[in-house]
Short mmCIF file of C-alpha atoms and ligand atoms in Angstrom, two decimals:
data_model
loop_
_atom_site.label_atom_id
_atom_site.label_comp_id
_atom_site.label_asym_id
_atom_site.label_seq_id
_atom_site.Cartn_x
_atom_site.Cartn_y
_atom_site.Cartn_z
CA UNK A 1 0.00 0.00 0.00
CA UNK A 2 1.25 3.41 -0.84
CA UNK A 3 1.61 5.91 2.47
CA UNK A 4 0.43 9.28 2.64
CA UNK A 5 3.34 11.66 3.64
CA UNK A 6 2.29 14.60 5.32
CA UNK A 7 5.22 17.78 5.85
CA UNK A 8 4.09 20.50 7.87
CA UNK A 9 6.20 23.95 7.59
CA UNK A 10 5.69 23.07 3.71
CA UNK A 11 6.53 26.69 2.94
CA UNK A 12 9.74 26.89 5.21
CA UNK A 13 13.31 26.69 3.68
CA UNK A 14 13.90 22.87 5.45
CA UNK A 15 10.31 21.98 4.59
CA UNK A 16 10.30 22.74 0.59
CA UNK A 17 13.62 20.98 0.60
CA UNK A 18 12.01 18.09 2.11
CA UNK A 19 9.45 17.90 -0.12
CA UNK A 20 12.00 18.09 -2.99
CA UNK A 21 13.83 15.29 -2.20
CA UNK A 22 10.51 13.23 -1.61
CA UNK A 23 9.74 13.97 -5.29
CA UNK A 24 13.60 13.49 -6.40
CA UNK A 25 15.43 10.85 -4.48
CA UNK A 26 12.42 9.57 -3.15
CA UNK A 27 10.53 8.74 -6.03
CA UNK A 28 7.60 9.76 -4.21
CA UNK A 29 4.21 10.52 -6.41
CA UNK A 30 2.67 13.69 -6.05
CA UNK A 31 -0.64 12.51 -5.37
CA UNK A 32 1.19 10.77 -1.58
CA UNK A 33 2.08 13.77 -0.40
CA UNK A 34 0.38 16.42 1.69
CA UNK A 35 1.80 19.88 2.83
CA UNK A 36 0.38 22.14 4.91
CA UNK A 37 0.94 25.94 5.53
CA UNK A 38 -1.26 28.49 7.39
CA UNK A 39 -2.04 30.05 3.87
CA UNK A 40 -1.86 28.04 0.99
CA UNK A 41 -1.42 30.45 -1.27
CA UNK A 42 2.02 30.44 -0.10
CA UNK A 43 2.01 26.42 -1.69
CA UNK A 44 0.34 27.35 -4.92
CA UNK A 45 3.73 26.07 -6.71
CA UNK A 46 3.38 22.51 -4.90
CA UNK A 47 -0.33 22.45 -5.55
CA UNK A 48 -0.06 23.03 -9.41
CA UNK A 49 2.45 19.75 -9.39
CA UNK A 50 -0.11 17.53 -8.05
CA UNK A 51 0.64 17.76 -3.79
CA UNK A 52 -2.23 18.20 -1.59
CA UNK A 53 -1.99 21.51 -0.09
CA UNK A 54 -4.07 21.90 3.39
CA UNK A 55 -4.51 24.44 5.87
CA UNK A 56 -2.83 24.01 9.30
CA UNK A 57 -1.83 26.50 12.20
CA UNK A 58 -0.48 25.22 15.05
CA UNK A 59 -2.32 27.66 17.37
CA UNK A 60 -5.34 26.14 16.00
CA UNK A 61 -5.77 22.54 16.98
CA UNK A 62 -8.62 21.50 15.19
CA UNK A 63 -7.28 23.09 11.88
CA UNK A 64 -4.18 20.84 12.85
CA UNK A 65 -6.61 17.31 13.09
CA UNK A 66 -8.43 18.32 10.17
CA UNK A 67 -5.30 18.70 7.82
CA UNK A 68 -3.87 15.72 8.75
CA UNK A 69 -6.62 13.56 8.32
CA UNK A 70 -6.06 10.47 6.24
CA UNK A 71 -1.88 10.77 6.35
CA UNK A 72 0.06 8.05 7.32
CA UNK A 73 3.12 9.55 8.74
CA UNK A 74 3.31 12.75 9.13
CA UNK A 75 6.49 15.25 9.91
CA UNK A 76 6.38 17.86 12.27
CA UNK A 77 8.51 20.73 11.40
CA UNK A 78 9.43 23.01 14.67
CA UNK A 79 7.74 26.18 14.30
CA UNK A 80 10.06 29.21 14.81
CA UNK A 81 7.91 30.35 17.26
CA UNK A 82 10.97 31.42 19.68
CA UNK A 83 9.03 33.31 22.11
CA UNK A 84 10.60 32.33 25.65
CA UNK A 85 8.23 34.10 27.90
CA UNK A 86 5.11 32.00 26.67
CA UNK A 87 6.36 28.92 26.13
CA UNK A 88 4.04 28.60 23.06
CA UNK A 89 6.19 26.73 20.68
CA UNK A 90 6.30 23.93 23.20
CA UNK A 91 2.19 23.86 23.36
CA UNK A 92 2.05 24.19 19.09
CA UNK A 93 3.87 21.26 19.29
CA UNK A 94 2.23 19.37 21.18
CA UNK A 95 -0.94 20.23 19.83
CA UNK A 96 0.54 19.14 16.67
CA UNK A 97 1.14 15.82 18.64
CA UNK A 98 -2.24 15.60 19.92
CA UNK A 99 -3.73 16.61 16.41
CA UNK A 100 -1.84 13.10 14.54
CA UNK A 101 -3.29 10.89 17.73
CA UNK A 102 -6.52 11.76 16.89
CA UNK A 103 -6.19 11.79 13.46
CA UNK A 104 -4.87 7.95 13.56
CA UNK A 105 -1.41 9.03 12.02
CA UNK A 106 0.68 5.63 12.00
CA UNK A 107 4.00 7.01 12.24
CA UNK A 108 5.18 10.61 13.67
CA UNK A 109 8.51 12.10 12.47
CA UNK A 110 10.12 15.60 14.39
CA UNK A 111 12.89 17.74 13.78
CA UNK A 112 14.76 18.56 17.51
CA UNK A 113 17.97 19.33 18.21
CA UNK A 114 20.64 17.54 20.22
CA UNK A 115 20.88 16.42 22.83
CA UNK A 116 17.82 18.72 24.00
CA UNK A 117 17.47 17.27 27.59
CA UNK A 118 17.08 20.02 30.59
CA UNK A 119 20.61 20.65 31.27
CA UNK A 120 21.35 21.96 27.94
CA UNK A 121 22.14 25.41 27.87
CA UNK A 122 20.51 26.73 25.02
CA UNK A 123 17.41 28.32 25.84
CA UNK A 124 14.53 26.82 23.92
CA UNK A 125 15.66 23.28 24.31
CA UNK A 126 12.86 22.67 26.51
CA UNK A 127 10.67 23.37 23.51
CA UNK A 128 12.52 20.29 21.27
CA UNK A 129 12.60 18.14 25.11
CA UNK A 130 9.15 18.36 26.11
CA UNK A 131 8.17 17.72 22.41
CA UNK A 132 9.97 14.56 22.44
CA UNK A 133 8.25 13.50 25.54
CA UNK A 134 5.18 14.33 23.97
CA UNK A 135 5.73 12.63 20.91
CA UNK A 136 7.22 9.40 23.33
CA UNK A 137 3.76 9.55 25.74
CA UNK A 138 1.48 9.50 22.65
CA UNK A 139 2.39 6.01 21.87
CA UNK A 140 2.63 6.25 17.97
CA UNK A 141 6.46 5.18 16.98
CA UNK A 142 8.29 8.00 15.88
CA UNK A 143 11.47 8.83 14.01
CA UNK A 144 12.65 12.02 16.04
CA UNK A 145 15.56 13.88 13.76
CA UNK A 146 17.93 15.44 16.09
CA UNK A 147 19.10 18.30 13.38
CA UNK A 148 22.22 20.08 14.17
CA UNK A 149 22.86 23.88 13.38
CA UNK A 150 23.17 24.13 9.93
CA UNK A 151 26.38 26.14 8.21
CA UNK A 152 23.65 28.81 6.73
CA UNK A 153 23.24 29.76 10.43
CA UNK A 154 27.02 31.26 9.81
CA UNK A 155 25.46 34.02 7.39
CA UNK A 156 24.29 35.27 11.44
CA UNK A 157 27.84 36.05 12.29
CA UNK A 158 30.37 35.72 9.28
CA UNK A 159 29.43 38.52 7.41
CA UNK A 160 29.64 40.85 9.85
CA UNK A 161 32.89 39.62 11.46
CA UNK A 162 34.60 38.80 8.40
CA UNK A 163 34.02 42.26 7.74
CA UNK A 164 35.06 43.26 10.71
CA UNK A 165 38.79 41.29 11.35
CA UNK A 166 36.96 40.28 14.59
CA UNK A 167 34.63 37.43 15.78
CA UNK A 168 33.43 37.47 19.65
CA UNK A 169 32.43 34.45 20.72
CA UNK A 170 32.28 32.71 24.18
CA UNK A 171 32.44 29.06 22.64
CA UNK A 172 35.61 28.59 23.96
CA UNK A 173 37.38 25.35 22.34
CA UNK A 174 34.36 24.00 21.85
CA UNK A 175 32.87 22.10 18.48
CA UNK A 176 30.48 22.34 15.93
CA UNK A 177 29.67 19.87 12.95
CA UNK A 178 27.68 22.09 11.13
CA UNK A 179 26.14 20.39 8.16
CA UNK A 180 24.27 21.63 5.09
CA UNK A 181 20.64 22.23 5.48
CA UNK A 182 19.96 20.63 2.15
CA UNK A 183 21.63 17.35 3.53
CA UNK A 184 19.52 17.32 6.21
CA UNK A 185 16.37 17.83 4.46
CA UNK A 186 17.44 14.98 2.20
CA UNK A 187 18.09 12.39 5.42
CA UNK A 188 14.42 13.00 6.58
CA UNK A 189 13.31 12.73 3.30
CA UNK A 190 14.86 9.41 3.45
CA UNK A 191 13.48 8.71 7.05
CA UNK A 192 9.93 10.29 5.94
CA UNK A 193 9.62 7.70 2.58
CA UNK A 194 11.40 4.67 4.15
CA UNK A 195 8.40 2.95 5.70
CA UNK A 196 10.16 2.08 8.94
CA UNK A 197 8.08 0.92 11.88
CA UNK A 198 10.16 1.37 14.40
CA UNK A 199 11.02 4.17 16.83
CA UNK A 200 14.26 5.75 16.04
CA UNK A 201 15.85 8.85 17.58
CA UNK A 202 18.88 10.02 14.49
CA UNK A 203 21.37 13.06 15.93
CA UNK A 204 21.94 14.78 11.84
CA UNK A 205 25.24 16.46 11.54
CA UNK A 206 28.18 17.64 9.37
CA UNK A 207 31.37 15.30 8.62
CA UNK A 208 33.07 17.25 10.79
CA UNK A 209 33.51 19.25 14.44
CA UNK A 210 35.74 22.46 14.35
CA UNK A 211 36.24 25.28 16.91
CA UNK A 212 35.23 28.58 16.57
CA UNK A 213 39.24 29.17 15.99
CA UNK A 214 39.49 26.44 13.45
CA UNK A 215 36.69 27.85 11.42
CA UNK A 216 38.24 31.25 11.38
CA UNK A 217 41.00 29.61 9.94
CA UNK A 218 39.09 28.08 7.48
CA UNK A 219 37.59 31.47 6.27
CA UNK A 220 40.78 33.10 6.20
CA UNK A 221 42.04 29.95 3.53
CA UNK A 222 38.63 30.28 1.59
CA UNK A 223 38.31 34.37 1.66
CA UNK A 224 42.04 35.48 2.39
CA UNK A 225 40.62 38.17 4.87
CA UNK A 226 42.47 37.88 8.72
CA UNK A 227 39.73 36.78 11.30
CA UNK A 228 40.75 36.87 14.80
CA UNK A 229 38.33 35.36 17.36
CA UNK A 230 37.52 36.86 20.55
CA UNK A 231 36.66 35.29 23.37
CA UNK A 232 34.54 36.91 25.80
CA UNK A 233 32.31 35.94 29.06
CA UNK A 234 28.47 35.21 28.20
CA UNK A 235 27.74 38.58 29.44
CA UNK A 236 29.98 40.65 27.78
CA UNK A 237 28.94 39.14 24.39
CA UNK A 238 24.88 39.47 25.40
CA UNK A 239 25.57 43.22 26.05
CA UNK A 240 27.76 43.02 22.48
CA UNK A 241 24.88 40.99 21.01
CA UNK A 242 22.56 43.69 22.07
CA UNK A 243 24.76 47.08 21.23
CA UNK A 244 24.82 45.57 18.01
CA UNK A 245 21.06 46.27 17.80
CA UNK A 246 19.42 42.45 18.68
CA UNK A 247 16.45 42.49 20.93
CA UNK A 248 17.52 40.95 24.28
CA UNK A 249 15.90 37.66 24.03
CA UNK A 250 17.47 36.98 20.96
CA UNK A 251 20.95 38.19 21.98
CA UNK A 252 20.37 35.82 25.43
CA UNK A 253 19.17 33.08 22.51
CA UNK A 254 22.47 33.49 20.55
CA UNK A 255 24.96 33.55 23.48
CA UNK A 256 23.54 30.44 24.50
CA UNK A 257 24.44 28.71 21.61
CA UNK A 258 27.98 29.39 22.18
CA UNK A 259 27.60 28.29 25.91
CA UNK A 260 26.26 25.15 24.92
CA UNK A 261 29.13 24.74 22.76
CA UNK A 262 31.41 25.71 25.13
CA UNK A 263 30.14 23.16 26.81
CA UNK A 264 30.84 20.25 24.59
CA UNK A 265 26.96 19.14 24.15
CA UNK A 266 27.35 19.57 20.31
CA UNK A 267 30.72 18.71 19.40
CA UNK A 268 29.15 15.24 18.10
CA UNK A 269 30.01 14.16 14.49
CA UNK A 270 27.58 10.87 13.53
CA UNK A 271 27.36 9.45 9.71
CA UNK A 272 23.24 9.83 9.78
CA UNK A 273 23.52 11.88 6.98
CA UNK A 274 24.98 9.78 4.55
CA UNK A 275 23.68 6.44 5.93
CA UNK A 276 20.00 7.47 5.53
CA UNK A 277 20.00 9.89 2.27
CA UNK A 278 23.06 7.82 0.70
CA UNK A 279 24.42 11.40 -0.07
CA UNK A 280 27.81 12.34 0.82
CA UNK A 281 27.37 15.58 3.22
CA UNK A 282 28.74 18.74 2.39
CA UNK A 283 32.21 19.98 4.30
CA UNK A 284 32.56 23.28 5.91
CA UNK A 285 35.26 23.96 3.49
CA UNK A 286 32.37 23.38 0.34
CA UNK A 287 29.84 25.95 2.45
CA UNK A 288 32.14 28.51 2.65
CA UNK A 289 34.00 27.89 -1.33
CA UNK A 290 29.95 28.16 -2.45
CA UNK A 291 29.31 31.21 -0.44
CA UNK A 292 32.40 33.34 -0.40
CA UNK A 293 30.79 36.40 -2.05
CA UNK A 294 27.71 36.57 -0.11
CA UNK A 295 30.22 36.07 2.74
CA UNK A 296 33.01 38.27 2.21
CA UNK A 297 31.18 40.41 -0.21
N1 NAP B 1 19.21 23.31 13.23
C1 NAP B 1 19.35 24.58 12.93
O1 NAP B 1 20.46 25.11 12.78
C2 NAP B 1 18.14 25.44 12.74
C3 NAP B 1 18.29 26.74 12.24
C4 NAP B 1 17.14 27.51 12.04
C5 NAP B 1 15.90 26.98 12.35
N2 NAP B 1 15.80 25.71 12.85
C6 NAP B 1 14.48 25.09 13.14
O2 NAP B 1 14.04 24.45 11.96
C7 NAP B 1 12.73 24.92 11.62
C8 NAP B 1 12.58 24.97 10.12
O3 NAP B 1 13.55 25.84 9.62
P1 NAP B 1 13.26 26.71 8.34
O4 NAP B 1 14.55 27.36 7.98
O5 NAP B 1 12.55 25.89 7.34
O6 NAP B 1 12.25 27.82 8.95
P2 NAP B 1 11.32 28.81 8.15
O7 NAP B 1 11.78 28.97 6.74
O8 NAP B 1 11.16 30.03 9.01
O9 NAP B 1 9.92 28.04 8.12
C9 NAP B 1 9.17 27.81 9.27
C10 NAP B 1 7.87 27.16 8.87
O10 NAP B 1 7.09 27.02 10.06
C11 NAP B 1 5.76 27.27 9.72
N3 NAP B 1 5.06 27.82 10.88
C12 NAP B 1 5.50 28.75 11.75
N4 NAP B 1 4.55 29.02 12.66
C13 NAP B 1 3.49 28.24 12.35
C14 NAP B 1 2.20 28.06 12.90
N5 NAP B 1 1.77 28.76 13.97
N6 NAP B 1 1.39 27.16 12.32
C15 NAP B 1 1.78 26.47 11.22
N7 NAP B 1 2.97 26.61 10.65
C16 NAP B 1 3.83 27.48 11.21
C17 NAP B 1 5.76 28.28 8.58
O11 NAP B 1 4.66 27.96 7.75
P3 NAP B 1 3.60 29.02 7.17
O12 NAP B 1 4.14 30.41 7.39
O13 NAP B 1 3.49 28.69 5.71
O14 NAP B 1 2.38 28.73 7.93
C18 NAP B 1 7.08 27.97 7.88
O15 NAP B 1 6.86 27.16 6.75
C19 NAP B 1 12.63 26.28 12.30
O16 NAP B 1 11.30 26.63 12.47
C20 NAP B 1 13.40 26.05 13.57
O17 NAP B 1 12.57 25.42 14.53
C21 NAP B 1 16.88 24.93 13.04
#
């Protein structure tokens, strides 16, 4: 029997490149997929190829049962909804959760982060933790994607500090294996076609973990302009973070990135990747070659 695949966030950069590799790699027909959006208008591309397009917000839980009505396994892409106060990302998300019980979904697929458990210092974690639980208390078997940060997330701070001569950072000598988002998109596509059964939790990352020096390093090699990283306490690069003209939230949001790196909770390198897309992932060194203009302008 073919399975309905259902990709929420169809609009969203990792959720059209999902749905790409569905229809590429995948092989997957047109007529088994389903995306949703809050406004379809913003699918009319998808729609016009044959892909179900439904309405779904995730503040709205019956719009949430409706649209997923008759899908098999359905993924749930994390909203950005990175409001700290409310906690409402966490309660989409599990509305989204609640939505796929109801609807009889047979298998439940997530993009978190890793290792998201309450110790970790970055600051929506909860938000990816108390999903998981959600997703582990509904009883439907799950593939749970643990996505790392992708290299795009370096447009955030290379521009400026390649620019500059000067990175501040208070990661210490700790690692990153940033990977492509593309890659990523393509292992869930993998994990989202495969049929599996079984519960599986998959931590996606890059080929390889650098430190904040090594990758200034590497951008010096790829761009030939000097980058010297500074190291700095957490609160001397929030109140840098926030001179710079980032609301405080956010600049609290981005220093704790670098304290959970720092901290050595995602230094990890694992082959997911490759082992479910069969794709080779993309080197730091290839992000950087591909992007040097918009980089170093
Ligand atoms: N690992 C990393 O380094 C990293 C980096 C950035 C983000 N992320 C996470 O990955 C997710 C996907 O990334 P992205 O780049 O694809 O983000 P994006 O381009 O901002 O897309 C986010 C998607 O979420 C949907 N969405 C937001 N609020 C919603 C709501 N209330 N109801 C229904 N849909 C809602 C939007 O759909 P509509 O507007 O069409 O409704 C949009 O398609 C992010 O949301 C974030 O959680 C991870």
């Amino acid at each position: 029997m073919t399975e309905t695949l259902l990709v929420t966030g169809a609009s969203g950069q990792l959720g059209r490149a999902v749905i790409r590799h569905l229809l590429g790699a995948q092989k997957v027909a047109p007529a088994s997929i389903i995306a949703t959006t809050r406004d379809p208008e913003n699918l009319a591309d998808l729609a016009a190829l044959g892909i179900t397009v439904r309405a779904a917000d995730f503040n709205d839980p019956a719009s949430l049962e409706k649209a997923f009505a008759g899908a098999d396994r359905v993924l749930i892409v994390s909203t950005g909804d990175l409001d700290l106060k409310t906690g409402r990302r966490l309660k989409q998300h599990e509305a989204a959760v609640a939505a796929a019980k109801k609807a009889g979904v047979s298998h439940l697929l997530y993009t978190s982060m890793p290792n998201p458990e309450p110790v970790s210092p970055v600051l929506f974690a909860g938000d990816h933790y108390g999903t998981e639980q959600a997703i582990k208390a509904s009883g439907i078997p799950y593939t749970i994607f643990r996505n790392g940060w992708y290299q795009e997330n370096l447009f955030l701070a290379l521009p400026h500090a390649i620019a500059s001569g000067k990175w501040y950072s208070s990661a210490g000598d700790g690692r990153i294996a940033h990977g492509a988002r593309d890659d990523m998109a393509a292992a869930i596509a993998a994990g989202l076609a495969s049929g599996s059964k079984e519960s599986n939790i998959y931590t996606l990352t890059g080929p390889h973990a650098y430190t904040t020096s090594e990758i200034a390093t590497l951008v010096t090699e790829v761009t030939g302009k000097p980058l010297e990283v500074i190291q700095l306490p957490d609160e001397a690069l929030t109140e840098g973070v926030k001179a710079a003209g980032l609301p405080e939230d956010f600049a609290r949001i981005i220093v704790s990135f670098d304290a959970n790196t720092r901290s050595g909770r995602i230094a990890m390198v694992t082959d997911a990747v490759e082992t479910l897309s069969g794709r080779k992932p993309q080197t730091l060194k290839q992000f950087l070659e591909a992007n040097k203009a918009a980089l170093a302008g």
